[in-house]
Amino acid sequence: QVQLVESGGGLVQAGGSLRLSCAASRRTSSSVNMGWFRQAPGKEREFVAAISWNGGVTYYADSVKGRFTISRDNAKNTVYLQMNSLKPEDTAVYFCAAGRVLSTTPVYDYWGQGTQVTVSS
């Protein structure tokens, strides 16, 4: 079983920064691909960023390139999403995902419950 728990969300003004964390359960292997997705009210879940199991490959949505950075610390079973220069359109519930396939689509096997990020103008 793999359990994921996100944290670090909150309310921030436009231009500010937040760092999201996703902690995996003790049974989670380091050899899994990880991703971040987000979903705003009334919208479909969209891809944000992904990282391969060894950290060698990363992908970003065009909307966050240059502003967000995904990273992982396998020793801590944790993946991070550093979000800088936040915009109101970044407001959403952010979900952490893990799975066998590194993908920009929601084909991951495990999902966290999400953490709310609200960016005020």
Coordinates of N, CA, C and O in Angstrom, one line a residue:
Q1 N 0.8 -1.2 0.0 CA 0.0 0.0 0.0 C 0.9 1.2 0.0 O 1.9 1.3 0.6
V2 N 0.4 2.3 -0.7 CA 1.1 3.5 -0.8 C 0.1 4.6 -0.4 O -1.0 4.7 -0.9
Q3 N 0.5 5.4 0.6 CA -0.3 6.5 1.1 C 0.5 7.8 1.0 O 1.6 7.8 1.3
L4 N -0.2 8.8 0.4 CA 0.4 10.1 0.2 C -0.3 11.2 1.0 O -1.6 11.2 0.9
V5 N 0.4 12.1 1.6 CA -0.2 13.1 2.4 C 0.5 14.4 2.0 O 1.7 14.6 2.2
E6 N -0.3 15.4 1.4 CA 0.2 16.7 1.0 C 0.1 17.7 2.2 O -0.8 17.6 3.1
S7 N 1.0 18.6 2.2 CA 1.0 19.7 3.2 C 1.6 20.9 2.6 O 2.3 20.9 1.5
G8 N 1.4 22.1 3.2 CA 2.1 23.3 2.8 C 1.2 24.3 2.1 O 1.7 25.4 1.8
G9 N 0.0 23.9 1.8 CA -0.9 24.8 1.2 C -1.4 26.0 2.1 O -1.1 25.9 3.3
G10 N -2.0 27.0 1.5 CA -2.5 28.1 2.3 C -2.9 29.3 1.5 O -3.0 29.1 0.3
L11 N -3.0 30.4 2.1 CA -3.4 31.6 1.5 C -2.2 32.5 1.3 O -1.4 32.7 2.3
V12 N -1.9 33.0 0.1 CA -0.8 33.8 -0.2 C -1.2 34.9 -1.2 O -2.1 34.7 -2.0
Q13 N -0.5 36.0 -1.1 CA -0.8 37.1 -2.1 C -0.1 36.9 -3.4 O 0.9 36.1 -3.4
A14 N -0.6 37.4 -4.4 CA 0.0 37.3 -5.7 C 1.5 37.7 -5.7 O 1.8 38.8 -5.1
G15 N 2.3 37.0 -6.3 CA 3.8 37.2 -6.3 C 4.5 36.5 -5.2 O 5.7 36.5 -5.2
G16 N 3.8 35.9 -4.3 CA 4.4 35.2 -3.2 C 4.8 33.8 -3.5 O 4.6 33.4 -4.7
S17 N 5.2 33.1 -2.5 CA 5.7 31.7 -2.7 C 5.1 30.8 -1.7 O 4.8 31.1 -0.6
L18 N 5.0 29.5 -2.1 CA 4.7 28.4 -1.2 C 5.5 27.2 -1.6 O 5.9 27.0 -2.7
R19 N 5.7 26.3 -0.6 CA 6.4 25.1 -0.9 C 5.5 23.9 -0.4 O 5.2 23.8 0.8
L20 N 5.0 23.1 -1.3 CA 4.2 22.0 -1.0 C 5.1 20.8 -0.8 O 6.1 20.6 -1.4
S21 N 4.7 19.9 0.2 CA 5.3 18.7 0.4 C 4.4 17.5 0.3 O 3.2 17.6 0.6
C22 N 4.9 16.4 -0.1 CA 4.1 15.2 -0.2 C 4.9 14.1 0.4 O 5.9 13.6 -0.1
A23 N 4.4 13.6 1.6 CA 5.1 12.5 2.3 C 4.4 11.2 2.0 O 3.2 11.1 2.1
A24 N 5.2 10.2 1.7 CA 4.8 8.9 1.4 C 4.9 8.0 2.6 O 5.7 8.2 3.5
S25 N 4.0 7.0 2.6 CA 4.1 6.0 3.7 C 5.4 5.2 3.7 O 6.1 5.2 2.8
R26 N 5.6 4.6 4.8 CA 6.9 3.9 5.0 C 7.0 2.7 4.0 O 8.2 2.3 3.8
R27 N 6.0 2.2 3.5 CA 6.0 1.1 2.5 C 6.2 1.6 1.1 O 6.4 0.8 0.2
T28 N 6.3 2.9 0.9 CA 6.5 3.4 -0.5 C 7.9 3.2 -0.9 O 8.8 3.7 -0.2
S29 N 8.1 2.6 -2.0 CA 9.5 2.5 -2.6 C 9.9 3.8 -3.2 O 9.1 4.6 -3.7
S30 N 11.2 4.0 -3.2 CA 11.8 5.2 -3.8 C 11.7 5.0 -5.4 O 11.8 6.0 -6.1
S31 N 11.5 3.8 -5.9 CA 11.5 3.6 -7.3 C 10.1 3.8 -7.9 O 9.6 2.9 -8.5
V32 N 9.5 4.9 -7.6 CA 8.2 5.3 -8.2 C 8.3 6.7 -8.7 O 9.1 7.5 -8.3
N33 N 7.5 6.9 -9.8 CA 7.5 8.2 -10.4 C 6.4 9.0 -9.6 O 5.4 8.5 -9.1
M34 N 6.7 10.3 -9.6 CA 5.8 11.2 -8.8 C 5.4 12.4 -9.6 O 6.1 12.9 -10.5
G35 N 4.2 12.9 -9.3 CA 3.6 14.0 -10.0 C 2.8 14.9 -9.1 O 2.3 14.5 -8.1
W36 N 2.6 16.1 -9.6 CA 1.7 17.1 -9.0 C 0.6 17.5 -10.0 O 0.9 17.8 -11.2
F37 N -0.6 17.5 -9.6 CA -1.8 17.9 -10.4 C -2.6 18.9 -9.5 O -2.4 19.0 -8.3
R38 N -3.4 19.7 -10.2 CA -4.2 20.6 -9.5 C -5.6 20.7 -10.1 O -5.8 20.4 -11.3
Q39 N -6.6 21.1 -9.3 CA -8.0 21.2 -9.8 C -8.6 22.4 -9.1 O -8.7 22.5 -7.9
A40 N -9.1 23.3 -10.0 CA -9.8 24.5 -9.5 C -11.3 24.2 -9.6 O -11.7 23.3 -10.3
P41 N -12.1 24.9 -8.8 CA -13.5 24.7 -8.8 C -14.1 24.8 -10.2 O -13.9 25.8 -11.0
G42 N -14.9 23.8 -10.6 CA -15.5 23.8 -11.9 C -14.6 23.4 -13.1 O -15.1 23.5 -14.2
K43 N -13.4 23.1 -12.8 CA -12.5 22.7 -13.9 C -12.0 21.3 -13.7 O -12.0 20.7 -12.6
E44 N -11.4 20.8 -14.8 CA -10.8 19.4 -14.8 C -9.5 19.5 -14.1 O -8.8 20.5 -14.1
R45 N -9.1 18.3 -13.6 CA -7.8 18.2 -13.0 C -6.7 18.4 -14.1 O -6.8 17.7 -15.1
E46 N -5.7 19.2 -13.8 CA -4.7 19.4 -14.8 C -3.3 19.1 -14.3 O -3.0 19.2 -13.1
F47 N -2.4 18.8 -15.2 CA -1.1 18.4 -14.8 C -0.3 19.7 -14.4 O -0.5 20.7 -15.0
V48 N 0.6 19.5 -13.5 CA 1.5 20.6 -13.0 C 2.9 20.3 -13.2 O 3.7 21.0 -13.9
A49 N 3.4 19.2 -12.7 CA 4.8 18.8 -12.8 C 4.9 17.3 -12.4 O 4.1 16.7 -11.7
A50 N 6.0 16.7 -12.9 CA 6.3 15.3 -12.6 C 7.8 15.1 -12.5 O 8.6 15.8 -13.1
I51 N 8.2 14.1 -11.8 CA 9.6 13.7 -11.7 C 9.8 12.2 -11.6 O 9.0 11.5 -11.1
S52 N 10.8 11.7 -12.3 CA 11.1 10.3 -12.4 C 11.6 9.8 -11.0 O 11.9 10.6 -10.1
W53 N 11.6 8.5 -10.9 CA 11.9 7.9 -9.6 C 13.3 8.2 -9.1 O 13.5 8.3 -7.9
N54 N 14.2 8.4 -10.0 CA 15.6 8.8 -9.6 C 15.9 10.3 -9.8 O 17.0 10.7 -9.6
G55 N 14.8 11.1 -10.1 CA 15.0 12.5 -10.2 C 15.7 13.0 -11.5 O 15.9 14.2 -11.7
G56 N 15.9 12.0 -12.4 CA 16.7 12.4 -13.6 C 15.9 13.1 -14.7 O 16.4 13.7 -15.6
V57 N 14.6 12.9 -14.6 CA 13.7 13.5 -15.6 C 12.6 14.3 -15.0 O 12.0 13.8 -14.0
T58 N 12.3 15.5 -15.4 CA 11.2 16.3 -14.9 C 10.4 16.9 -16.1 O 10.9 17.1 -17.1
Y59 N 9.1 17.1 -15.8 CA 8.2 17.7 -16.8 C 7.4 18.8 -16.1 O 7.1 18.7 -14.9
Y60 N 7.1 19.8 -16.8 CA 6.3 20.9 -16.3 C 5.3 21.3 -17.3 O 5.5 21.3 -18.5
A61 N 4.1 21.7 -16.7 CA 3.1 22.4 -17.6 C 3.6 23.7 -18.0 O 4.4 24.4 -17.3
D62 N 3.2 24.1 -19.2 CA 3.7 25.4 -19.7 C 3.3 26.6 -18.8 O 4.0 27.5 -18.7
S63 N 2.2 26.4 -18.2 CA 1.7 27.5 -17.3 C 2.5 27.8 -16.1 O 2.4 28.8 -15.5
V64 N 3.4 26.8 -15.7 CA 4.2 26.9 -14.5 C 5.7 26.9 -14.7 O 6.4 27.1 -13.8
K65 N 6.1 26.7 -16.0 CA 7.5 26.7 -16.3 C 8.2 28.0 -15.9 O 7.7 29.1 -16.1
G66 N 9.3 27.9 -15.2 CA 10.0 29.0 -14.8 C 9.6 29.6 -13.4 O 10.3 30.4 -12.8
R67 N 8.5 29.1 -12.9 CA 8.0 29.5 -11.6 C 7.9 28.4 -10.6 O 8.2 28.6 -9.4
F68 N 7.6 27.2 -11.0 CA 7.5 26.0 -10.1 C 8.7 25.1 -10.3 O 9.2 25.0 -11.4
T69 N 9.1 24.4 -9.2 CA 10.2 23.5 -9.3 C 9.8 22.2 -8.5 O 9.4 22.3 -7.3
I70 N 9.8 21.1 -9.2 CA 9.6 19.8 -8.5 C 10.9 19.1 -8.1 O 11.9 19.2 -8.9
S71 N 10.9 18.5 -6.9 CA 12.1 17.9 -6.5 C 11.7 16.7 -5.5 O 10.5 16.7 -5.1
R72 N 12.6 15.9 -5.2 CA 12.3 14.8 -4.3 C 13.5 14.4 -3.5 O 14.7 14.6 -3.9
D73 N 13.2 13.9 -2.3 CA 14.2 13.4 -1.4 C 13.8 12.0 -1.0 O 13.0 11.8 -0.2
N74 N 14.4 11.0 -1.7 CA 14.0 9.6 -1.6 C 14.4 9.1 -0.2 O 13.7 8.2 0.3
A75 N 15.4 9.6 0.5 CA 15.7 9.2 1.8 C 14.6 9.6 2.8 O 14.4 8.9 3.8
K76 N 13.8 10.6 2.5 CA 12.7 11.0 3.3 C 11.4 10.6 2.8 O 10.3 11.0 3.3
N77 N 11.4 9.9 1.6 CA 10.1 9.5 1.0 C 9.2 10.7 0.7 O 8.0 10.7 1.0
T78 N 9.8 11.8 0.3 CA 9.1 13.1 0.1 C 9.3 13.7 -1.2 O 10.5 13.7 -1.7
V79 N 8.3 14.3 -1.8 CA 8.4 15.0 -3.0 C 7.9 16.5 -2.7 O 7.0 16.6 -1.9
Y80 N 8.6 17.4 -3.4 CA 8.3 18.8 -3.1 C 7.8 19.6 -4.4 O 8.2 19.2 -5.5
L81 N 7.1 20.6 -4.2 CA 6.8 21.5 -5.2 C 7.0 22.9 -4.7 O 6.2 23.4 -3.9
Q82 N 8.0 23.6 -5.2 CA 8.3 24.9 -4.8 C 7.6 25.8 -5.8 O 7.8 25.7 -7.0
M83 N 6.8 26.7 -5.3 CA 5.9 27.6 -6.2 C 6.3 29.0 -5.9 O 6.1 29.5 -4.8
N84 N 6.8 29.7 -6.9 CA 7.2 31.1 -6.8 C 6.4 31.9 -7.8 O 5.8 31.4 -8.7
S85 N 6.4 33.2 -7.5 CA 5.7 34.2 -8.4 C 4.2 33.7 -8.6 O 3.7 33.7 -9.7
L86 N 3.6 33.4 -7.5 CA 2.2 32.8 -7.6 C 1.2 33.8 -8.2 O 1.3 35.0 -7.9
K87 N 0.3 33.3 -9.0 CA -0.7 34.1 -9.6 C -2.1 33.7 -9.1 O -2.3 32.5 -8.7
P88 N -3.1 34.5 -9.2 CA -4.5 34.1 -8.8 C -4.9 32.9 -9.5 O -5.7 32.0 -8.9
E89 N -4.5 32.7 -10.8 CA -5.0 31.5 -11.5 C -4.3 30.2 -11.1 O -4.7 29.1 -11.5
D90 N -3.3 30.3 -10.2 CA -2.8 29.1 -9.5 C -3.6 28.6 -8.4 O -3.4 27.5 -7.9
T91 N -4.7 29.3 -8.1 CA -5.6 28.9 -7.0 C -6.2 27.5 -7.4 O -6.9 27.4 -8.4
A92 N -6.1 26.5 -6.5 CA -6.6 25.2 -6.8 C -6.3 24.3 -5.6 O -5.5 24.7 -4.7
V93 N -6.9 23.1 -5.7 CA -6.4 22.1 -4.8 C -5.3 21.3 -5.5 O -5.5 20.9 -6.6
Y94 N -4.2 21.1 -4.8 CA -3.1 20.5 -5.4 C -3.0 19.1 -4.9 O -3.0 18.8 -3.7
F95 N -2.8 18.1 -5.8 CA -2.7 16.7 -5.5 C -1.4 16.1 -5.8 O -0.8 16.4 -6.9
C96 N -0.9 15.3 -4.9 CA 0.3 14.5 -5.2 C -0.1 13.1 -5.7 O -1.1 12.6 -5.3
A97 N 0.7 12.6 -6.6 CA 0.5 11.3 -7.2 C 1.7 10.5 -7.3 O 2.8 11.0 -7.5
A98 N 1.6 9.2 -7.3 CA 2.7 8.3 -7.4 C 2.3 7.1 -8.3 O 1.1 6.6 -8.2
G99 N 3.2 6.5 -9.1 CA 2.9 5.4 -9.9 C 4.0 4.8 -10.7 O 5.2 5.3 -10.6
R100 N 3.7 3.8 -11.5 CA 4.7 3.1 -12.3 C 5.1 3.9 -13.5 O 6.2 3.6 -14.0
V101 N 4.3 4.8 -14.0 CA 4.6 5.5 -15.2 C 4.8 7.0 -15.0 O 4.0 7.6 -14.2
L102 N 5.8 7.5 -15.6 CA 6.1 8.9 -15.5 C 5.2 9.6 -16.6 O 5.5 9.3 -17.8
S103 N 4.3 10.4 -16.3 CA 3.3 10.9 -17.2 C 2.8 12.3 -16.9 O 2.9 12.7 -15.7
T104 N 2.4 13.0 -17.9 CA 1.8 14.3 -17.8 C 0.3 14.2 -17.7 O -0.4 15.2 -17.7
T105 N -0.2 13.0 -17.8 CA -1.7 12.7 -17.6 C -1.9 12.0 -16.3 O -1.0 11.3 -15.8
P106 N -3.2 12.0 -15.8 CA -3.5 11.4 -14.5 C -3.6 9.9 -14.6 O -4.7 9.3 -14.3
V107 N -2.5 9.2 -14.9 CA -2.5 7.7 -14.9 C -1.8 7.1 -13.8 O -1.4 6.0 -13.8
Y108 N -1.6 7.9 -12.7 CA -0.8 7.4 -11.6 C -1.7 6.5 -10.7 O -2.9 6.5 -10.8
D109 N -1.0 5.6 -10.0 CA -1.7 4.6 -9.2 C -2.2 5.0 -7.9 O -3.2 4.5 -7.3
Y110 N -1.6 6.0 -7.3 CA -1.9 6.5 -5.9 C -2.0 8.0 -5.9 O -1.2 8.7 -6.5
W111 N -2.9 8.5 -5.1 CA -3.2 9.9 -5.0 C -3.4 10.3 -3.5 O -3.9 9.6 -2.7
G112 N -2.9 11.5 -3.2 CA -3.1 12.1 -1.9 C -4.5 12.8 -1.9 O -5.2 12.8 -2.9
Q113 N -4.9 13.3 -0.7 CA -6.2 13.9 -0.5 C -6.2 15.4 -1.0 O -7.3 15.9 -1.2
G114 N -5.1 16.0 -1.2 CA -5.0 17.3 -1.8 C -4.8 18.4 -0.7 O -5.1 18.2 0.5
T115 N -4.2 19.5 -1.1 CA -4.0 20.6 -0.2 C -4.4 21.9 -0.9 O -4.1 22.1 -2.1
Q116 N -5.1 22.8 -0.3 CA -5.7 24.0 -0.9 C -4.6 25.1 -1.0 O -3.9 25.4 0.0
V117 N -4.5 25.6 -2.2 CA -3.6 26.8 -2.4 C -4.5 27.9 -2.9 O -5.2 27.8 -3.9
T118 N -4.5 29.0 -2.2 CA -5.3 30.2 -2.6 C -4.4 31.4 -2.8 O -3.7 31.8 -1.9
V119 N -4.5 32.0 -4.0 CA -3.6 33.2 -4.3 C -4.5 34.4 -4.5 O -5.4 34.4 -5.4
S120 N -4.4 35.4 -3.6 CA -5.2 36.6 -3.7 C -4.5 37.6 -4.6 O -3.3 37.7 -4.6
S121 N -5.3 38.4 -5.2 CA -4.8 39.5 -6.1 C -4.7 40.8 -5.3 O -5.1 40.9 -4.2

